[in-house]
PDB file of C-alpha atoms in Angstrom:
ATOM      1  CA  MET A   1       1.522   4.582 -50.855  1.00 56.00           C
ATOM      2  CA  PRO A   2       1.170   8.062 -48.989  1.00 60.00           C
ATOM      3  CA  ALA A   3       2.962   8.384 -45.507  1.00 63.00           C
ATOM      4  CA  ALA A   4       1.248   7.751 -42.633  1.00 66.00           C
ATOM      5  CA  VAL A   5      -0.011  10.527 -40.551  1.00 63.00           C
ATOM      6  CA  VAL A   6       1.163  10.589 -36.828  1.00 68.00           C
ATOM      7  CA  LEU A   7      -1.105  12.442 -34.729  1.00 62.00           C
ATOM      8  CA  PRO A   8       0.063  13.680 -31.455  1.00 68.00           C
ATOM      9  CA  GLU A   9      -0.782  11.941 -28.184  1.00 69.00           C
ATOM     10  CA  PRO A  10      -3.820  13.630 -26.587  1.00 62.00           C
ATOM     11  CA  PRO A  11      -2.877  15.089 -23.163  1.00 60.00           C
ATOM     12  CA  ALA A  12      -4.010  13.054 -20.221  1.00 57.00           C
ATOM     13  CA  PRO A  13      -7.187  14.298 -18.801  1.00 58.00           C
ATOM     14  CA  VAL A  14      -6.777  16.848 -15.801  1.00 57.00           C
ATOM     15  CA  ILE A  15      -8.774  14.510 -13.685  1.00 61.00           C
ATOM     16  CA  ASP A  16      -5.938  12.107 -13.648  1.00 75.00           C
ATOM     17  CA  ASP A  17      -3.564  14.625 -12.174  1.00 83.00           C
ATOM     18  CA  LYS A  18      -6.011  15.600  -9.646  1.00 90.00           C
ATOM     19  CA  VAL A  19      -6.844  12.071  -8.463  1.00 91.00           C
ATOM     20  CA  LEU A  20      -3.016  11.313  -7.963  1.00 93.00           C
ATOM     21  CA  ALA A  21      -2.689  14.823  -6.308  1.00 95.00           C
ATOM     22  CA  TYR A  22      -5.557  13.653  -3.831  1.00 96.00           C
ATOM     23  CA  ILE A  23      -3.912  10.374  -3.189  1.00 96.00           C
ATOM     24  CA  ASP A  24      -0.620  12.285  -2.475  1.00 97.00           C
ATOM     25  CA  SER A  25      -2.162  14.542  -0.116  1.00 97.00           C
ATOM     26  CA  LEU A  26      -3.771  11.616   1.812  1.00 98.00           C
ATOM     27  CA  GLU A  27      -0.624   9.926   2.101  1.00 98.00           C
ATOM     28  CA  GLN A  28       1.014  12.994   3.582  1.00 98.00           C
ATOM     29  CA  ALA A  29      -1.699  13.672   5.866  1.00 97.00           C
ATOM     30  CA  ILE A  30      -1.313  10.058   7.118  1.00 98.00           C
ATOM     31  CA  THR A  31       2.532   9.743   7.453  1.00 98.00           C
ATOM     32  CA  GLN A  32       2.954  13.502   8.631  1.00 98.00           C
ATOM     33  CA  HIS A  33       0.063  13.819  10.917  1.00 97.00           C
ATOM     34  CA  ARG A  34      -1.372  10.262  11.734  1.00 97.00           C
ATOM     35  CA  SER A  35      -4.518  11.325  10.206  1.00 97.00           C
ATOM     36  CA  LEU A  36      -7.203   8.479  10.602  1.00 96.00           C
ATOM     37  CA  PRO A  37      -9.712  10.390   8.556  1.00 97.00           C
ATOM     38  CA  ALA A  38      -7.216  10.569   5.665  1.00 98.00           C
ATOM     39  CA  LEU A  39      -6.479   6.861   6.026  1.00 97.00           C
ATOM     40  CA  GLN A  40     -10.413   6.172   5.692  1.00 96.00           C
ATOM     41  CA  LYS A  41     -10.420   8.272   2.676  1.00 96.00           C
ATOM     42  CA  LEU A  42      -7.594   6.334   0.905  1.00 97.00           C
ATOM     43  CA  ASP A  43      -9.312   3.206   1.926  1.00 96.00           C
ATOM     44  CA  SER A  44     -12.376   4.504   0.109  1.00 94.00           C
ATOM     45  CA  VAL A  45     -10.252   5.365  -2.913  1.00 93.00           C
ATOM     46  CA  ALA A  46      -8.979   1.866  -2.811  1.00 91.00           C
ATOM     47  CA  CYS A  47     -12.442   0.593  -3.188  1.00 89.00           C
ATOM     48  CA  ILE A  48     -13.118   2.358  -6.460  1.00 85.00           C
ATOM     49  CA  SER A  49      -9.484   2.485  -7.859  1.00 76.00           C
ATOM     50  CA  ASP A  50      -8.597   0.837 -11.222  1.00 78.00           C
ATOM     51  CA  GLY A  51      -5.614   1.086 -13.315  1.00 86.00           C
ATOM     52  CA  TYR A  52      -3.055   3.882 -12.564  1.00 88.00           C
ATOM     53  CA  VAL A  53      -5.049   4.824  -9.554  1.00 91.00           C
ATOM     54  CA  THR A  54      -4.671   1.297  -8.036  1.00 92.00           C
ATOM     55  CA  GLU A  55      -1.011   1.712  -8.549  1.00 93.00           C
ATOM     56  CA  ALA A  56      -0.926   4.998  -6.815  1.00 95.00           C
ATOM     57  CA  VAL A  57      -2.766   3.672  -3.934  1.00 96.00           C
ATOM     58  CA  ASP A  58      -0.516   0.540  -3.749  1.00 96.00           C
ATOM     59  CA  LYS A  59       2.678   2.829  -3.509  1.00 96.00           C
ATOM     60  CA  ALA A  60       0.964   5.058  -0.967  1.00 98.00           C
ATOM     61  CA  ALA A  61      -0.105   2.154   1.178  1.00 98.00           C
ATOM     62  CA  VAL A  62       3.559   0.853   1.287  1.00 98.00           C
ATOM     63  CA  THR A  63       5.039   4.449   2.083  1.00 98.00           C
ATOM     64  CA  ILE A  64       2.257   4.519   4.858  1.00 98.00           C
ATOM     65  CA  TRP A  65       3.213   1.152   6.103  1.00 98.00           C
ATOM     66  CA  ALA A  66       6.876   2.251   6.351  1.00 97.00           C
ATOM     67  CA  ARG A  67       6.304   5.618   8.097  1.00 98.00           C
ATOM     68  CA  GLN A  68       3.007   4.752  10.230  1.00 98.00           C
ATOM     69  CA  PHE A  69       3.432   0.906  10.767  1.00 97.00           C
ATOM     70  CA  THR A  70       1.321   0.759  13.960  1.00 97.00           C
ATOM     71  CA  LEU A  71      -1.383   2.967  12.692  1.00 97.00           C
ATOM     72  CA  THR A  72      -1.573   0.990   9.492  1.00 98.00           C
ATOM     73  CA  VAL A  73      -1.854  -2.330  11.314  1.00 98.00           C
ATOM     74  CA  ARG A  74      -4.185  -1.299  13.919  1.00 98.00           C
ATOM     75  CA  TYR A  75      -6.415   0.340  11.236  1.00 98.00           C
ATOM     76  CA  LEU A  76      -6.489  -2.768   9.175  1.00 98.00           C
ATOM     77  CA  HIS A  77      -7.008  -4.999  12.193  1.00 98.00           C
ATOM     78  CA  GLN A  78     -10.201  -3.161  12.664  1.00 97.00           C
ATOM     79  CA  LEU A  79     -11.347  -3.607   9.238  1.00 95.00           C
ATOM     80  CA  PRO A  80      -9.650  -6.927   8.140  1.00 87.00           C
ATOM     81  CA  THR A  81     -11.690  -6.969   4.777  1.00 88.00           C
ATOM     82  CA  SER A  82     -10.470  -3.669   3.811  1.00 93.00           C
ATOM     83  CA  LEU A  83      -9.418  -3.452  -0.010  1.00 93.00           C
ATOM     84  CA  LEU A  84      -6.544  -1.211   1.353  1.00 96.00           C
ATOM     85  CA  ARG A  85      -5.177  -4.353   2.855  1.00 96.00           C
ATOM     86  CA  HIS A  86      -5.247  -5.996  -0.324  1.00 94.00           C
ATOM     87  CA  GLN A  87      -3.299  -3.164  -2.091  1.00 95.00           C
ATOM     88  CA  LEU A  88      -0.925  -2.836   0.705  1.00 97.00           C
ATOM     89  CA  ILE A  89      -0.104  -6.814   0.171  1.00 97.00           C
ATOM     90  CA  TRP A  90       0.100  -6.081  -3.386  1.00 95.00           C
ATOM     91  CA  GLY A  91       2.327  -3.092  -3.148  1.00 96.00           C
ATOM     92  CA  LEU A  92       4.553  -4.861  -0.452  1.00 97.00           C
ATOM     93  CA  SER A  93       4.959  -7.803  -2.784  1.00 97.00           C
ATOM     94  CA  ALA A  94       5.785  -5.664  -5.842  1.00 95.00           C
ATOM     95  CA  ASP A  95       8.586  -4.100  -3.726  1.00 93.00           C
ATOM     96  CA  MET A  96      10.320  -7.196  -3.409  1.00 93.00           C
ATOM     97  CA  PHE A  97       9.655  -8.522  -6.956  1.00 94.00           C
ATOM     98  CA  THR A  98      12.807  -7.032  -8.243  1.00 90.00           C
ATOM     99  CA  ALA A  99      15.148  -8.136  -5.491  1.00 92.00           C
ATOM    100  CA  ASP A 100      18.192 -10.184  -6.373  1.00 94.00           C
ATOM    101  CA  ASN A 101      17.174 -12.749  -3.556  1.00 96.00           C
ATOM    102  CA  ARG A 102      13.478 -12.446  -3.221  1.00 95.00           C
ATOM    103  CA  ALA A 103      13.443 -15.171  -0.409  1.00 95.00           C
ATOM    104  CA  GLN A 104      15.784 -13.292   1.455  1.00 96.00           C
ATOM    105  CA  ALA A 105      14.120  -9.926   0.886  1.00 95.00           C
ATOM    106  CA  LEU A 106      10.992 -11.501   2.235  1.00 96.00           C
ATOM    107  CA  THR A 107      12.510 -13.228   5.376  1.00 97.00           C
ATOM    108  CA  THR A 108      14.176  -9.762   6.262  1.00 97.00           C
ATOM    109  CA  PHE A 109      10.842  -7.938   5.664  1.00 97.00           C
ATOM    110  CA  ARG A 110       9.015 -10.270   7.955  1.00 97.00           C
ATOM    111  CA  ALA A 111      11.630 -10.094  10.631  1.00 97.00           C
ATOM    112  CA  THR A 112      11.657  -6.234  10.513  1.00 97.00           C
ATOM    113  CA  ALA A 113       7.994  -5.939  10.620  1.00 97.00           C
ATOM    114  CA  LEU A 114       7.623  -8.253  13.742  1.00 97.00           C
ATOM    115  CA  ASP A 115      10.341  -6.575  15.445  1.00 97.00           C
ATOM    116  CA  SER A 116       8.601  -3.302  14.758  1.00 96.00           C
ATOM    117  CA  ALA A 117       5.416  -4.694  16.059  1.00 97.00           C
ATOM    118  CA  ARG A 118       6.905  -6.060  19.362  1.00 97.00           C
ATOM    119  CA  ARG A 119       8.435  -2.526  19.924  1.00 97.00           C
ATOM    120  CA  ALA A 120       5.174  -0.854  19.107  1.00 96.00           C
ATOM    121  CA  GLY A 121       3.444  -3.112  21.849  1.00 97.00           C
ATOM    122  CA  LEU A 122       0.764  -4.400  19.486  1.00 97.00           C
ATOM    123  CA  SER A 123      -1.888  -6.733  21.271  1.00 97.00           C
ATOM    124  CA  SER A 124      -1.897 -10.592  20.797  1.00 97.00           C
ATOM    125  CA  ALA A 125      -4.812 -10.140  18.347  1.00 98.00           C
ATOM    126  CA  GLU A 126      -2.959  -7.419  16.239  1.00 98.00           C
ATOM    127  CA  MET A 127       0.084  -9.828  16.159  1.00 98.00           C
ATOM    128  CA  VAL A 128      -1.929 -12.652  14.919  1.00 97.00           C
ATOM    129  CA  PHE A 129      -3.581 -10.345  12.384  1.00 97.00           C
ATOM    130  CA  LEU A 130       0.022  -9.058  11.353  1.00 98.00           C
ATOM    131  CA  GLN A 131       1.244 -12.597  10.866  1.00 97.00           C
ATOM    132  CA  LYS A 132      -1.734 -13.188   8.421  1.00 97.00           C
ATOM    133  CA  ILE A 133      -0.661 -10.079   6.344  1.00 97.00           C
ATOM    134  CA  LEU A 134       2.973 -11.164   6.437  1.00 97.00           C
ATOM    135  CA  GLY A 135       1.962 -14.499   5.076  1.00 97.00           C
ATOM    136  CA  GLU A 136       0.063 -13.022   2.207  1.00 97.00           C
ATOM    137  CA  VAL A 137       3.046 -10.783   1.111  1.00 97.00           C
ATOM    138  CA  ASN A 138       4.745 -12.695  -1.785  1.00 95.00           C
ATOM    139  CA  PRO A 139       6.711 -11.177  -4.578  1.00 95.00           C
ATOM    140  CA  ALA A 140       5.854 -14.517  -6.839  1.00 93.00           C
ATOM    141  CA  LEU A 141       2.205 -12.794  -7.163  1.00 90.00           C
ATOM    142  CA  LEU A 142       3.669 -10.724  -9.840  1.00 90.00           C
ATOM    143  CA  ASP A 143       5.104 -13.607 -11.816  1.00 88.00           C
TER     144      ASP A 143
END
């Protein structure tokens, strides 16, 4: 029996690198400059993402949440059906998925978010919306 021929893995298309670089540039514009247009563009990318792009948007959304919490909550409050919201929830859930004690990680996460919201002076309506988001974050989603 002849030996199997092993073909080299084809290189990833250049478009992959460009899309990921674009998502990274949007994340930086949002976290460093509080760019609302960049947040809107990231939301648009979330609407058409799939596979590796979805994962990149999830990670970017979590980073933005951590660094621009108030901007993120207020933006999502204005657009409650945004797909970026779904990807944020998924990304936050994924972050807690590997925790030794998921229940404790979730409790700490929620308490920290509520404390940040109070310090930021979110409105009552924004606080209610935040509670909805916090209620949807669940590491068990990845089980």
